[in-house]
Amino acid sequence: MSGMLKNIFGGAESGAVKPDDEFADFVEAPQPSPASVFSSSPTLAASPSNGATVPYTAWYRVWERTSPKDFMQEAMVLPFIILIVVFHLWGTRKNRRKAKEWAKAHATALQNEFAVVGFGGLQGTVTPDSLLKEKSLQEFTSYATGRQNVAFVDISVKLPKRYNPVTYWMDYALSFLWESWSAPTERIEATSYAFDGKEKDLVPVPSKDSSALKVNNSAYDGFIWAIVHKSCMRKVRQDRYDASITFTKDHAKLPPWVTVMTESAEITDALLTPELIKAIEQAGHEFEYLIVTDQPTDKPLKIEETTPRKRISLSMHIPSASDAYASTLPLFQQFLGFADKLVASAHFRTEVMRKVRNVREAEIKKLRRADEEEKAEERKLAAEKLKKEERERILRAMTADEQRKYLDREKEKETRRSTKKATRRA
């Protein structure tokens, strides 16, 4: 009994109290011991002799965290990227070189015919860089003006997409499989726009110098006449509206691989000169077409688009060799001076021009009829819209019973109307 009391009141003979299991969570955890300096050394841990794993290092030490096998996918893609870049640089340089070669070969011919050639303004010598402007990596453009009977000339040098290997080879593959798909070609397209007696309207002249301006009678009759290579005859007729309203006929004086598209044989007799025939023969299969026209290239959808605009268009392939321009240059020179031939000879009999005008008037009548039908449809839709709005206004002013009676009367009228139509058909 006395021993129990001693234990309760903390007698001197009582021993140390042991912690109970219920208070184990409150026992203080042992302090961690510091890590060894030698074990955390990157050099020692990264040593392959002791088999230790590579530790975490700074982010820029790529060589300590990677190996060449981690870049296998990049190594497989990199050759293709290099090939595309090399192909792009090669194609870009070749296209620019071909354009400059053409400009160098034709600069003299343009300078002999026009006062202003290219984009360098009035100057003594025309360089390939000033003659052409790079519109894209595959198209280069030029411009010339300042000549009698010609307002201006637009020139476009179109080359294949050599800078894009996928598109370049795809065009070749599709052209091999389908005849309608054109193969990549090097082409020159030029269009000469005639003054047609409108020099005063197109050339601004100060009032004090107007008396000194010598007005040339540069007008000629409007018509469509073309010499076309037979290999592209179908494409020209499909792509150009003006060529589609002509008839095709071979000419004995021309080579067998070209044909004439015209509206009258008398036009061919007046315009087909020996110099032009010789130039076409020299150009050979590089020649595509020479078109004299006053109608739009695209099919007109409105009457305003049928306004005549006289021009001459030339399309030729660019020779593959730079020394072969001598074969196509005579035809290009004939194109530049062909406006003089039109002003001098393109004045035909009344019967010929009546036939030409009849074709144009027939096309204008079709457009006028279509325009009237479109306007009638618009008027009909507008009347129906007004009628619907008036009906809705009347219904909103009615009571529910009046609306029901109104709708019933409409239904009866519609039924009677349908019955009358069925009776007429029977």
Coordinates of N, CA and C in Angstrom, one line a residue, residues 3-121:
G3 N 3.9 1.4 -1.0 CA 4.6 1.4 -2.3 C 3.8 2.1 -3.4
M4 N 2.5 1.8 -3.4 CA 1.7 2.4 -4.4 C 1.6 3.9 -4.2
L5 N 1.5 4.3 -2.9 CA 1.4 5.8 -2.6 C 2.7 6.5 -3.1
K6 N 3.8 5.8 -2.9 CA 5.1 6.4 -3.3 C 5.1 6.6 -4.8
N7 N 4.6 5.6 -5.4 CA 4.6 5.8 -6.9 C 3.7 6.9 -7.4
I8 N 2.6 7.1 -6.7 CA 1.7 8.2 -7.1 C 2.2 9.5 -6.8
F9 N 2.8 9.7 -5.6 CA 3.3 11.0 -5.2 C 4.7 11.2 -5.5
G10 N 5.3 10.3 -6.3 CA 6.7 10.5 -6.7 C 7.7 10.4 -5.6
G11 N 7.7 9.3 -5.0 CA 8.6 9.0 -4.0 C 10.0 8.9 -4.5
A12 N 11.0 9.0 -3.6 CA 12.4 9.0 -4.0 C 12.8 7.7 -4.6
E13 N 12.2 6.5 -4.3 CA 12.6 5.3 -4.7 C 12.0 4.9 -6.1
S14 N 11.1 5.8 -6.6 CA 10.5 5.5 -7.9 C 11.5 5.6 -9.0
G15 N 11.4 4.7 -10.1 CA 12.3 4.7 -11.3 C 11.8 5.6 -12.4
A16 N 12.6 5.8 -13.5 CA 12.3 6.6 -14.6 C 11.1 6.0 -15.3
V17 N 10.2 6.9 -15.7 CA 9.0 6.5 -16.4 C 9.3 6.3 -17.9
K18 N 9.0 5.1 -18.5 CA 9.2 4.7 -19.9 C 8.1 5.3 -20.8
P19 N 8.5 5.7 -21.8 CA 7.4 6.2 -22.7 C 6.5 5.1 -23.2
D20 N 5.2 5.4 -23.2 CA 4.2 4.4 -23.6 C 4.1 4.3 -25.1
D21 N 3.6 3.3 -25.6 CA 3.5 3.1 -27.1 C 2.5 4.1 -27.7
E22 N 1.5 4.6 -26.8 CA 0.5 5.5 -27.4 C 1.2 6.9 -27.7
F23 N 2.3 7.2 -27.1 CA 3.0 8.5 -27.4 C 4.2 8.3 -28.3
A24 N 4.2 7.3 -29.1 CA 5.3 7.0 -30.0 C 5.4 8.1 -31.1
D25 N 4.3 8.6 -31.5 CA 4.3 9.6 -32.6 C 4.9 10.9 -32.3
F26 N 5.0 11.2 -30.9 CA 5.6 12.4 -30.5 C 7.0 12.3 -30.1
V27 N 7.6 11.1 -30.3 CA 9.0 11.0 -30.1 C 9.8 11.7 -31.1
E28 N 10.8 12.4 -30.8 CA 11.6 13.2 -31.8 C 12.4 12.3 -32.7
A29 N 12.3 12.6 -34.0 CA 13.1 11.8 -35.0 C 14.6 12.1 -34.9
P30 N 15.4 11.2 -35.2 CA 16.8 11.5 -35.1 C 17.2 12.5 -36.2
Q31 N 18.2 13.3 -35.9 CA 18.7 14.3 -36.9 C 19.5 13.6 -38.0
P32 N 19.3 14.1 -39.3 CA 20.0 13.4 -40.3 C 21.5 13.8 -40.3
S33 N 22.3 12.8 -40.6 CA 23.7 13.1 -40.6 C 24.1 13.7 -42.0
P34 N 25.1 14.6 -42.0 CA 25.5 15.3 -43.2 C 26.1 14.3 -44.2
A35 N 25.8 14.6 -45.5 CA 26.3 13.7 -46.6 C 27.8 13.9 -46.8
S36 N 28.4 12.9 -47.2 CA 29.8 12.9 -47.4 C 30.2 13.8 -48.6
V37 N 31.2 14.6 -48.4 CA 31.6 15.5 -49.5 C 32.1 14.7 -50.7
F38 N 32.8 13.6 -50.4 CA 33.4 12.8 -51.5 C 32.3 12.1 -52.3
S39 N 31.3 11.6 -51.6 CA 30.2 10.8 -52.4 C 29.4 11.7 -53.3
S40 N 29.3 13.0 -53.0 CA 28.5 13.9 -53.8 C 29.3 14.6 -54.9
S41 N 30.6 14.3 -55.0 CA 31.4 14.9 -56.1 C 31.0 14.4 -57.4
P42 N 30.7 15.3 -58.4 CA 30.3 14.9 -59.7 C 31.4 14.1 -60.4
T43 N 32.6 14.4 -60.2 CA 33.7 13.6 -60.9 C 33.7 12.2 -60.4
L44 N 33.6 12.0 -59.1 CA 33.6 10.6 -58.6 C 32.4 9.8 -59.0
A45 N 31.2 10.5 -58.9 CA 30.0 9.8 -59.1 C 29.8 9.5 -60.6
A46 N 30.4 10.3 -61.5 CA 30.3 10.1 -62.9 C 31.3 9.2 -63.4
S47 N 32.2 8.7 -62.6 CA 33.3 7.8 -63.1 C 32.7 6.5 -63.5
P48 N 33.0 6.0 -64.7 CA 32.5 4.7 -65.1 C 33.1 3.5 -64.4
S49 N 34.3 3.7 -63.7 CA 35.0 2.6 -63.1 C 34.2 2.1 -61.9
N50 N 33.5 3.0 -61.2 CA 32.8 2.5 -60.0 C 31.4 2.2 -60.3
G51 N 30.9 2.3 -61.5 CA 29.6 1.9 -61.9 C 28.5 2.9 -61.4
A52 N 28.9 4.1 -61.0 CA 27.9 5.1 -60.5 C 27.1 5.7 -61.7
T53 N 25.9 6.1 -61.5 CA 25.0 6.8 -62.5 C 25.4 8.2 -62.7
V54 N 25.1 8.8 -63.8 CA 25.4 10.1 -64.1 C 24.6 11.1 -63.3
P55 N 25.2 12.0 -62.6 CA 24.4 12.9 -61.7 C 23.7 14.0 -62.5
Y56 N 22.9 14.7 -61.8 CA 22.3 15.9 -62.4 C 23.3 17.0 -62.5
T57 N 23.5 17.6 -63.7 CA 24.4 18.7 -63.9 C 23.7 19.9 -64.5
A58 N 24.5 20.9 -64.7 CA 23.9 22.2 -65.3 C 23.3 21.9 -66.6
W59 N 22.2 22.7 -67.0 CA 21.4 22.4 -68.2 C 22.2 22.5 -69.5
Y60 N 23.3 23.3 -69.5 CA 24.1 23.5 -70.7 C 25.1 22.3 -70.9
R61 N 25.2 21.4 -70.0 CA 26.2 20.3 -70.2 C 25.5 19.2 -70.8
V62 N 25.1 19.4 -72.1 CA 24.4 18.4 -72.8 C 25.2 17.1 -73.0
W63 N 26.5 17.2 -73.2 CA 27.3 16.0 -73.4 C 27.4 15.1 -72.2
E64 N 27.0 15.6 -71.0 CA 27.0 14.7 -69.8 C 25.6 14.0 -69.6
R65 N 24.6 14.5 -70.3 CA 23.2 13.9 -70.1 C 22.7 13.2 -71.3
T66 N 23.4 13.3 -72.5 CA 22.9 12.6 -73.7 C 24.0 11.8 -74.4
S67 N 23.5 11.1 -75.4 CA 24.4 10.3 -76.2 C 24.0 10.5 -77.7
P68 N 24.8 10.1 -78.7 CA 24.5 10.2 -80.1 C 23.2 9.5 -80.4
K69 N 22.9 8.4 -79.8 CA 21.7 7.6 -80.1 C 20.4 8.3 -79.8
D70 N 20.5 9.3 -79.0 CA 19.3 10.1 -78.7 C 18.9 11.0 -79.8
F71 N 19.7 11.2 -80.8 CA 19.4 12.1 -82.0 C 19.3 11.3 -83.3
M72 N 18.9 10.1 -83.2 CA 18.7 9.3 -84.4 C 17.6 9.8 -85.4
Q73 N 16.5 10.2 -84.8 CA 15.4 10.8 -85.6 C 15.9 12.0 -86.4
E74 N 16.5 12.9 -85.6 CA 17.0 14.1 -86.2 C 18.1 13.8 -87.3
A75 N 18.9 12.8 -87.1 CA 19.9 12.5 -88.1 C 19.3 11.9 -89.4
M76 N 18.1 11.3 -89.2 CA 17.4 10.8 -90.4 C 16.7 11.9 -91.2
V77 N 16.2 12.9 -90.5 CA 15.5 14.0 -91.2 C 16.5 15.1 -91.8
L78 N 17.6 15.3 -91.1 CA 18.6 16.3 -91.5 C 19.0 16.2 -93.0
P79 N 19.3 15.0 -93.6 CA 19.7 15.0 -95.0 C 18.6 15.5 -95.9
F80 N 17.4 15.2 -95.6 CA 16.3 15.7 -96.5 C 16.2 17.2 -96.4
I81 N 16.4 17.8 -95.2 CA 16.3 19.2 -95.1 C 17.4 19.9 -95.9
I82 N 18.6 19.3 -95.8 CA 19.8 19.8 -96.5 C 19.5 19.7 -98.0
L83 N 18.9 18.6 -98.5 CA 18.6 18.5 -99.9 C 17.6 19.5 -100.4
I84 N 16.6 19.8 -99.6 CA 15.6 20.8 -100.0 C 16.2 22.2 -100.0
V85 N 17.0 22.5 -99.1 CA 17.7 23.8 -99.1 C 18.6 24.0 -100.3
V86 N 19.4 22.9 -100.6 CA 20.3 23.0 -101.7 C 19.5 23.1 -103.0
F87 N 18.4 22.3 -103.1 CA 17.6 22.4 -104.3 C 16.9 23.8 -104.5
H88 N 16.5 24.4 -103.4 CA 15.9 25.7 -103.4 C 16.9 26.7 -103.9
L89 N 18.1 26.7 -103.3 CA 19.1 27.7 -103.7 C 19.5 27.5 -105.2
W90 N 19.6 26.2 -105.6 CA 20.0 25.9 -107.1 C 18.9 26.4 -108.0
G91 N 17.6 26.1 -107.7 CA 16.5 26.6 -108.5 C 16.3 28.1 -108.6
T92 N 16.5 28.7 -107.4 CA 16.4 30.2 -107.4 C 17.5 30.8 -108.3
R93 N 18.7 30.4 -108.1 CA 19.8 31.0 -108.9 C 19.6 30.7 -110.4
K94 N 19.2 29.5 -110.7 CA 19.0 29.2 -112.2 C 17.9 30.0 -112.8
N95 N 16.8 30.2 -112.1 CA 15.7 31.0 -112.6 C 16.1 32.4 -112.8
R96 N 16.9 33.0 -111.9 CA 17.4 34.3 -112.0 C 18.4 34.4 -113.2
R97 N 19.2 33.4 -113.3 CA 20.2 33.4 -114.4 C 19.5 33.4 -115.8
K98 N 18.4 32.5 -115.9 CA 17.7 32.4 -117.2 C 17.0 33.7 -117.5
A99 N 16.4 34.4 -116.5 CA 15.7 35.6 -116.7 C 16.7 36.7 -117.2
K100 N 17.9 36.7 -116.6 CA 18.9 37.7 -117.0 C 19.4 37.4 -118.4
E101 N 19.6 36.2 -118.7 CA 20.0 35.8 -120.1 C 19.0 36.3 -121.1
W102 N 17.7 36.1 -120.8 CA 16.7 36.6 -121.8 C 16.7 38.1 -121.9
A103 N 16.8 38.8 -120.8 CA 16.9 40.2 -120.8 C 18.1 40.7 -121.6
K104 N 19.2 40.1 -121.4 CA 20.4 40.5 -122.1 C 20.3 40.4 -123.6
A105 N 19.6 39.3 -124.0 CA 19.5 39.0 -125.5 C 18.4 39.9 -126.1
H106 N 17.4 40.4 -125.3 CA 16.4 41.2 -125.9 C 16.4 42.7 -125.6
A107 N 17.3 43.1 -124.8 CA 17.4 44.5 -124.4 C 17.6 45.4 -125.5
T108 N 18.4 45.1 -126.5 CA 18.7 45.9 -127.6 C 17.5 46.1 -128.5
A109 N 16.8 45.0 -128.7 CA 15.5 45.1 -129.5 C 14.5 46.0 -128.9
L110 N 14.4 45.9 -127.6 CA 13.4 46.8 -126.9 C 13.9 48.3 -126.9
Q111 N 15.1 48.5 -126.7 CA 15.7 49.8 -126.7 C 15.6 50.5 -128.1
N112 N 15.7 49.7 -129.1 CA 15.6 50.3 -130.5 C 14.1 50.7 -130.8
E113 N 13.1 50.1 -130.1 CA 11.7 50.4 -130.4 C 11.1 51.4 -129.5
F114 N 11.5 51.5 -128.2 CA 10.8 52.3 -127.2 C 11.8 53.3 -126.6
A115 N 11.2 54.4 -126.1 CA 12.0 55.4 -125.4 C 12.3 55.0 -124.0
V116 N 11.4 54.4 -123.3 CA 11.5 54.0 -121.9 C 11.4 52.4 -121.9
V117 N 12.4 51.8 -121.4 CA 12.4 50.3 -121.3 C 12.8 49.9 -119.8
G118 N 12.0 49.1 -119.3 CA 12.3 48.6 -117.9 C 11.9 49.6 -116.8
F119 N 12.6 49.5 -115.7 CA 12.2 50.3 -114.5 C 13.3 51.3 -114.1
G120 N 14.2 51.6 -115.0 CA 15.2 52.5 -114.7 C 15.0 53.9 -115.2
G121 N 13.8 54.2 -115.9 CA 13.5 55.5 -116.4 C 14.3 55.7 -117.7

